Amino acid sequence: MALRLGDTAPDFEADTTEGRIRFHDWLGDAWGVLFSHPADYTPVCTTELGETAKLKHEFDKRNTKVIAVSVDSVEDHKGWSKDIEETQQCTVNFPIIADEHRQVSQLYDMLHPGEGDASTVRSVFLIDPNKKVRMTLTYPKSAGRNFEEILRVIDSIQLTDGYKVATPVNWRDGDDVIIVPTLSDEEAKAHFPDGWKTIKPYLRVTKQPNR
Ligand code: BEZ
């Protein structure tokens, strides 16, 4: 069965371009992004892995470790990484799992037979320091993902874990947020002493609290 939000992210041992890892140990106390791509030496994936490498400082700021997976060998991953570095002007600075036996792909339900072949689709799993799955995304092979969106949702989840707020459409770090509807006005006064704007009783907007 597909993994659901709140499920424990399955642990596994695997070979990667940075050596053998046990996933939960490798994550440690950090957040994690595990993302699959269909295959090495493919064009869309080349751009995605290059972009991920360039965003490392943004993932670091969010205490988030990134790890990629595909169904090719460590040797292929290493050869292809040289192409990524050459064409995307970056250093591949995160591990890529060699999932030749499709152990990880099956554990995380990344193989979708209706999508044409036995390679993985473009899945993303955001995992919190308690090893719980907090966000999933699945894109078809033909559509490269937006890694700014992955950062944006990490910002949202890390913020809303700490405060009784939710983030509105297209929210970006620093924008106003919404007070959760489960909080009464009376309770909200204690949480938001600077007040809020009531647009509807269920739609109350306030400044981002951790700013
Ligand atoms: C790609 O990464 O470019 C790709 C892989 C499989 C199907 C389509 C595109």
mmCIF file of C-alpha atoms and ligand atoms in Angstrom:
data_model
loop_
_atom_site.group_PDB
_atom_site.id
_atom_site.type_symbol
_atom_site.label_atom_id
_atom_site.label_comp_id
_atom_site.label_asym_id
_atom_site.label_seq_id
_atom_site.Cartn_x
_atom_site.Cartn_y
_atom_site.Cartn_z
ATOM 1 C CA MET A 1 0.000 0.000 0.000
ATOM 2 C CA ALA A 2 1.149 3.499 -0.737
ATOM 3 C CA LEU A 3 2.739 5.434 2.100
ATOM 4 C CA ARG A 4 0.467 7.990 3.727
ATOM 5 C CA LEU A 5 1.202 11.193 5.560
ATOM 6 C CA GLY A 6 2.121 10.385 9.158
ATOM 7 C CA ASP A 7 3.417 6.889 8.323
ATOM 8 C CA THR A 8 6.930 5.978 9.438
ATOM 9 C CA ALA A 9 9.288 6.215 6.470
ATOM 10 C CA PRO A 10 10.551 2.691 5.776
ATOM 11 C CA ASP A 11 14.158 2.095 6.784
ATOM 12 C CA PHE A 12 16.558 0.299 4.439
ATOM 13 C CA GLU A 13 20.220 -0.360 3.766
ATOM 14 C CA ALA A 14 21.574 0.542 0.347
ATOM 15 C CA ASP A 15 24.668 1.340 -1.687
ATOM 16 C CA THR A 16 25.013 4.982 -2.696
ATOM 17 C CA THR A 17 27.571 7.163 -4.428
ATOM 18 C CA GLU A 18 28.792 8.061 -0.925
ATOM 19 C CA GLY A 19 29.025 4.469 0.355
ATOM 20 C CA ARG A 20 26.647 2.068 2.016
ATOM 21 C CA ILE A 21 24.025 3.643 4.287
ATOM 22 C CA ARG A 22 21.263 2.661 6.650
ATOM 23 C CA PHE A 23 18.649 5.271 5.836
ATOM 24 C CA HIS A 24 17.405 6.210 9.309
ATOM 25 C CA ASP A 25 20.968 6.421 10.661
ATOM 26 C CA TRP A 26 21.995 8.532 7.689
ATOM 27 C CA LEU A 27 19.100 10.921 8.360
ATOM 28 C CA GLY A 28 20.076 11.300 12.023
ATOM 29 C CA ASP A 29 18.216 14.248 13.566
ATOM 30 C CA ALA A 30 17.743 16.031 10.264
ATOM 31 C CA TRP A 31 14.749 16.336 7.981
ATOM 32 C CA GLY A 32 15.098 14.372 4.765
ATOM 33 C CA VAL A 33 14.053 14.604 1.148
ATOM 34 C CA LEU A 34 14.127 11.261 -0.663
ATOM 35 C CA PHE A 35 13.407 11.667 -4.365
ATOM 36 C CA SER A 36 13.360 9.252 -7.266
ATOM 37 C CA HIS A 37 14.036 9.811 -10.936
ATOM 38 C CA PRO A 38 13.529 7.367 -13.798
ATOM 39 C CA ALA A 39 17.073 6.644 -14.940
ATOM 40 C CA ASP A 40 20.649 7.863 -15.283
ATOM 41 C CA TYR A 41 21.803 9.606 -18.452
ATOM 42 C CA THR A 42 18.365 11.104 -19.131
ATOM 43 C CA PRO A 43 17.813 14.787 -19.870
ATOM 44 C CA VAL A 44 15.115 15.935 -17.422
ATOM 45 C CA CYS A 45 16.801 14.117 -14.533
ATOM 46 C CA THR A 46 20.099 15.773 -15.407
ATOM 47 C CA THR A 47 18.524 19.203 -14.883
ATOM 48 C CA GLU A 48 16.741 18.134 -11.690
ATOM 49 C CA LEU A 49 19.866 16.762 -10.024
ATOM 50 C CA GLY A 50 21.852 19.814 -11.067
ATOM 51 C CA GLU A 51 19.264 22.133 -9.530
ATOM 52 C CA THR A 52 19.189 20.085 -6.322
ATOM 53 C CA ALA A 53 22.961 20.393 -6.014
ATOM 54 C CA LYS A 54 22.785 24.168 -6.492
ATOM 55 C CA LEU A 55 20.125 24.455 -3.763
ATOM 56 C CA LYS A 56 22.208 22.616 -1.142
ATOM 57 C CA HIS A 57 22.680 25.765 0.957
ATOM 58 C CA GLU A 58 18.884 26.218 1.036
ATOM 59 C CA PHE A 59 18.319 22.635 2.191
ATOM 60 C CA ASP A 60 21.104 23.062 4.784
ATOM 61 C CA LYS A 61 19.368 26.188 6.154
ATOM 62 C CA ARG A 62 16.310 24.026 6.762
ATOM 63 C CA ASN A 63 18.330 21.227 8.431
ATOM 64 C CA THR A 64 17.308 18.971 5.556
ATOM 65 C CA LYS A 65 19.390 16.227 3.943
ATOM 66 C CA VAL A 66 18.672 15.280 0.345
ATOM 67 C CA ILE A 67 19.117 11.855 -1.230
ATOM 68 C CA ALA A 68 18.224 10.707 -4.745
ATOM 69 C CA VAL A 69 17.383 7.202 -5.925
ATOM 70 C CA SER A 70 17.168 5.438 -9.247
ATOM 71 C CA VAL A 71 17.371 1.898 -10.527
ATOM 72 C CA ASP A 72 20.925 2.174 -11.901
ATOM 73 C CA SER A 73 24.306 1.177 -10.416
ATOM 74 C CA VAL A 74 26.721 3.254 -8.330
ATOM 75 C CA GLU A 75 29.132 3.128 -11.276
ATOM 76 C CA ASP A 76 26.481 4.597 -13.601
ATOM 77 C CA HIS A 77 25.527 7.228 -11.017
ATOM 78 C CA LYS A 78 29.170 8.286 -10.727
ATOM 79 C CA GLY A 79 29.671 8.469 -14.489
ATOM 80 C CA TRP A 80 26.459 10.416 -14.973
ATOM 81 C CA SER A 81 27.323 12.789 -12.092
ATOM 82 C CA LYS A 82 30.277 13.988 -14.178
ATOM 83 C CA ASP A 83 27.826 14.901 -16.979
ATOM 84 C CA ILE A 84 25.547 16.683 -14.476
ATOM 85 C CA GLU A 85 28.482 18.706 -13.184
ATOM 86 C CA GLU A 86 29.650 19.569 -16.683
ATOM 87 C CA THR A 87 26.258 20.536 -18.108
ATOM 88 C CA GLN A 88 24.608 22.100 -15.043
ATOM 89 C CA GLN A 89 27.688 23.859 -13.628
ATOM 90 C CA CYS A 90 27.486 22.334 -10.170
ATOM 91 C CA THR A 91 29.028 19.760 -7.855
ATOM 92 C CA VAL A 92 26.782 16.812 -7.081
ATOM 93 C CA ASN A 93 26.871 17.173 -3.297
ATOM 94 C CA PHE A 94 24.332 14.584 -2.125
ATOM 95 C CA PRO A 95 24.221 10.776 -2.344
ATOM 96 C CA ILE A 96 22.424 8.872 -5.087
ATOM 97 C CA ILE A 97 21.099 5.440 -4.108
ATOM 98 C CA ALA A 98 21.783 2.543 -6.483
ATOM 99 C CA ASP A 99 18.484 0.689 -6.433
ATOM 100 C CA GLU A 100 19.229 -1.961 -9.041
ATOM 101 C CA HIS A 101 17.142 -4.554 -7.180
ATOM 102 C CA ARG A 102 14.296 -2.046 -6.697
ATOM 103 C CA GLN A 103 14.216 -2.540 -2.932
ATOM 104 C CA VAL A 104 13.776 1.159 -2.118
ATOM 105 C CA SER A 105 11.518 1.786 -5.113
ATOM 106 C CA GLN A 106 9.161 -0.946 -3.929
ATOM 107 C CA LEU A 107 9.227 0.105 -0.282
ATOM 108 C CA TYR A 108 8.232 3.638 -1.304
ATOM 109 C CA ASP A 109 5.896 2.609 -4.159
ATOM 110 C CA MET A 110 7.908 4.520 -6.757
ATOM 111 C CA LEU A 111 7.285 2.012 -9.559
ATOM 112 C CA HIS A 112 4.116 2.678 -11.536
ATOM 113 C CA PRO A 113 3.724 -0.012 -14.202
ATOM 114 C CA GLY A 114 1.158 2.080 -16.081
ATOM 115 C CA GLU A 115 3.908 4.626 -16.744
ATOM 116 C CA GLY A 116 5.609 2.539 -19.371
ATOM 117 C CA ASP A 117 8.619 0.653 -18.020
ATOM 118 C CA ALA A 118 10.190 -0.703 -14.840
ATOM 119 C CA SER A 119 11.887 2.553 -13.874
ATOM 120 C CA THR A 120 10.760 4.848 -11.069
ATOM 121 C CA VAL A 121 8.439 7.793 -11.534
ATOM 122 C CA ARG A 122 9.339 11.187 -10.042
ATOM 123 C CA SER A 123 8.409 10.756 -6.382
ATOM 124 C CA VAL A 124 9.354 13.014 -3.474
ATOM 125 C CA PHE A 125 9.062 12.138 0.221
ATOM 126 C CA LEU A 126 9.664 14.720 2.931
ATOM 127 C CA ILE A 127 10.564 12.980 6.194
ATOM 128 C CA ASP A 128 10.751 14.722 9.573
ATOM 129 C CA PRO A 129 13.276 14.085 12.373
ATOM 130 C CA ASN A 130 10.834 11.552 13.912
ATOM 131 C CA LYS A 131 11.075 9.653 10.592
ATOM 132 C CA LYS A 132 7.441 10.394 9.735
ATOM 133 C CA VAL A 133 6.386 11.061 6.152
ATOM 134 C CA ARG A 134 5.165 14.670 6.051
ATOM 135 C CA MET A 135 4.710 15.305 2.321
ATOM 136 C CA THR A 136 4.599 13.246 -0.848
ATOM 137 C CA LEU A 137 4.640 14.302 -4.492
ATOM 138 C CA THR A 138 4.392 12.135 -7.600
ATOM 139 C CA TYR A 139 5.081 13.521 -11.059
ATOM 140 C CA PRO A 140 5.141 11.680 -14.370
ATOM 141 C CA LYS A 141 8.494 11.019 -16.005
ATOM 142 C CA SER A 142 7.893 13.746 -18.554
ATOM 143 C CA ALA A 143 7.502 16.576 -15.999
ATOM 144 C CA GLY A 144 10.537 17.882 -14.140
ATOM 145 C CA ARG A 145 9.750 18.971 -10.598
ATOM 146 C CA ASN A 146 9.934 22.447 -9.100
ATOM 147 C CA PHE A 147 12.514 22.282 -6.303
ATOM 148 C CA GLU A 148 11.589 25.778 -5.095
ATOM 149 C CA GLU A 149 8.188 24.270 -4.296
ATOM 150 C CA ILE A 150 9.840 21.542 -2.234
ATOM 151 C CA LEU A 151 11.685 24.223 -0.226
ATOM 152 C CA ARG A 152 8.453 26.186 0.122
ATOM 153 C CA VAL A 153 6.567 23.247 1.597
ATOM 154 C CA ILE A 154 9.436 22.509 4.007
ATOM 155 C CA ASP A 155 9.154 26.127 5.190
ATOM 156 C CA SER A 156 5.410 25.747 5.609
ATOM 157 C CA ILE A 157 5.590 22.463 7.538
ATOM 158 C CA GLN A 158 8.443 23.596 9.778
ATOM 159 C CA LEU A 159 6.518 26.807 10.561
ATOM 160 C CA THR A 160 3.145 25.189 11.172
ATOM 161 C CA ASP A 161 4.722 22.544 13.438
ATOM 162 C CA GLY A 162 5.656 25.354 15.825
ATOM 163 C CA TYR A 163 2.657 27.695 15.684
ATOM 164 C CA LYS A 164 -1.115 27.406 15.397
ATOM 165 C CA VAL A 165 -1.139 28.635 11.821
ATOM 166 C CA ALA A 166 -1.603 27.327 8.294
ATOM 167 C CA THR A 167 -0.198 28.832 5.114
ATOM 168 C CA PRO A 168 -2.430 30.142 2.313
ATOM 169 C CA VAL A 169 -2.247 29.622 -1.426
ATOM 170 C CA ASN A 170 1.149 30.425 -2.969
ATOM 171 C CA TRP A 171 2.497 31.422 0.459
ATOM 172 C CA ARG A 172 6.203 32.107 0.719
ATOM 173 C CA ASP A 173 8.340 32.451 3.831
ATOM 174 C CA GLY A 174 7.649 35.903 5.298
ATOM 175 C CA ASP A 175 4.101 36.276 3.959
ATOM 176 C CA ASP A 176 1.078 36.553 6.239
ATOM 177 C CA VAL A 177 -0.414 33.290 7.513
ATOM 178 C CA ILE A 178 -3.823 31.978 8.577
ATOM 179 C CA ILE A 179 -4.807 31.223 12.167
ATOM 180 C CA VAL A 180 -5.989 27.599 12.374
ATOM 181 C CA PRO A 181 -9.788 27.411 12.527
ATOM 182 C CA THR A 182 -9.681 25.125 15.586
ATOM 183 C CA LEU A 183 -8.454 28.058 17.717
ATOM 184 C CA SER A 184 -11.220 30.261 19.133
ATOM 185 C CA ASP A 185 -10.818 34.049 19.079
ATOM 186 C CA GLU A 186 -10.349 33.934 22.842
ATOM 187 C CA GLU A 187 -7.532 31.377 22.541
ATOM 188 C CA ALA A 188 -6.011 33.208 19.593
ATOM 189 C CA LYS A 189 -5.458 36.327 21.729
ATOM 190 C CA ALA A 190 -2.845 34.454 23.774
ATOM 191 C CA HIS A 191 -1.071 33.127 20.681
ATOM 192 C CA PHE A 192 -1.221 36.293 18.588
ATOM 193 C CA PRO A 193 -1.023 39.283 20.972
ATOM 194 C CA ASP A 194 -0.422 41.669 18.051
ATOM 195 C CA GLY A 195 -3.813 40.716 16.649
ATOM 196 C CA TRP A 196 -5.118 39.589 13.279
ATOM 197 C CA LYS A 197 -7.511 40.575 10.554
ATOM 198 C CA THR A 198 -10.818 38.729 10.387
ATOM 199 C CA ILE A 199 -11.963 38.401 6.764
ATOM 200 C CA LYS A 200 -14.538 35.723 7.682
ATOM 201 C CA PRO A 201 -14.863 34.087 11.109
ATOM 202 C CA TYR A 202 -12.995 31.073 9.665
ATOM 203 C CA LEU A 203 -10.452 33.178 7.724
ATOM 204 C CA ARG A 204 -8.205 35.141 10.091
ATOM 205 C CA VAL A 205 -4.921 36.477 8.788
ATOM 206 C CA THR A 206 -1.902 37.412 10.883
ATOM 207 C CA LYS A 207 1.807 38.166 10.502
ATOM 208 C CA GLN A 208 4.113 35.187 10.268
ATOM 209 C CA PRO A 209 4.842 34.520 13.969
ATOM 210 C CA ASN A 210 8.523 33.543 13.802
ATOM 211 C CA ARG A 211 9.592 36.797 12.113
HETATM 212 C C1 BEZ B 1 14.223 12.302 -18.434
HETATM 213 O O1 BEZ B 1 14.685 12.338 -17.311
HETATM 214 O O2 BEZ B 1 14.597 13.098 -19.282
HETATM 215 C C2 BEZ B 1 13.176 11.322 -18.821
HETATM 216 C C3 BEZ B 1 13.223 10.042 -18.329
HETATM 217 C C4 BEZ B 1 12.253 9.139 -18.697
HETATM 218 C C5 BEZ B 1 11.216 9.546 -19.553
HETATM 219 C C6 BEZ B 1 11.170 10.844 -20.015
HETATM 220 C C7 BEZ B 1 12.164 11.740 -19.648
#
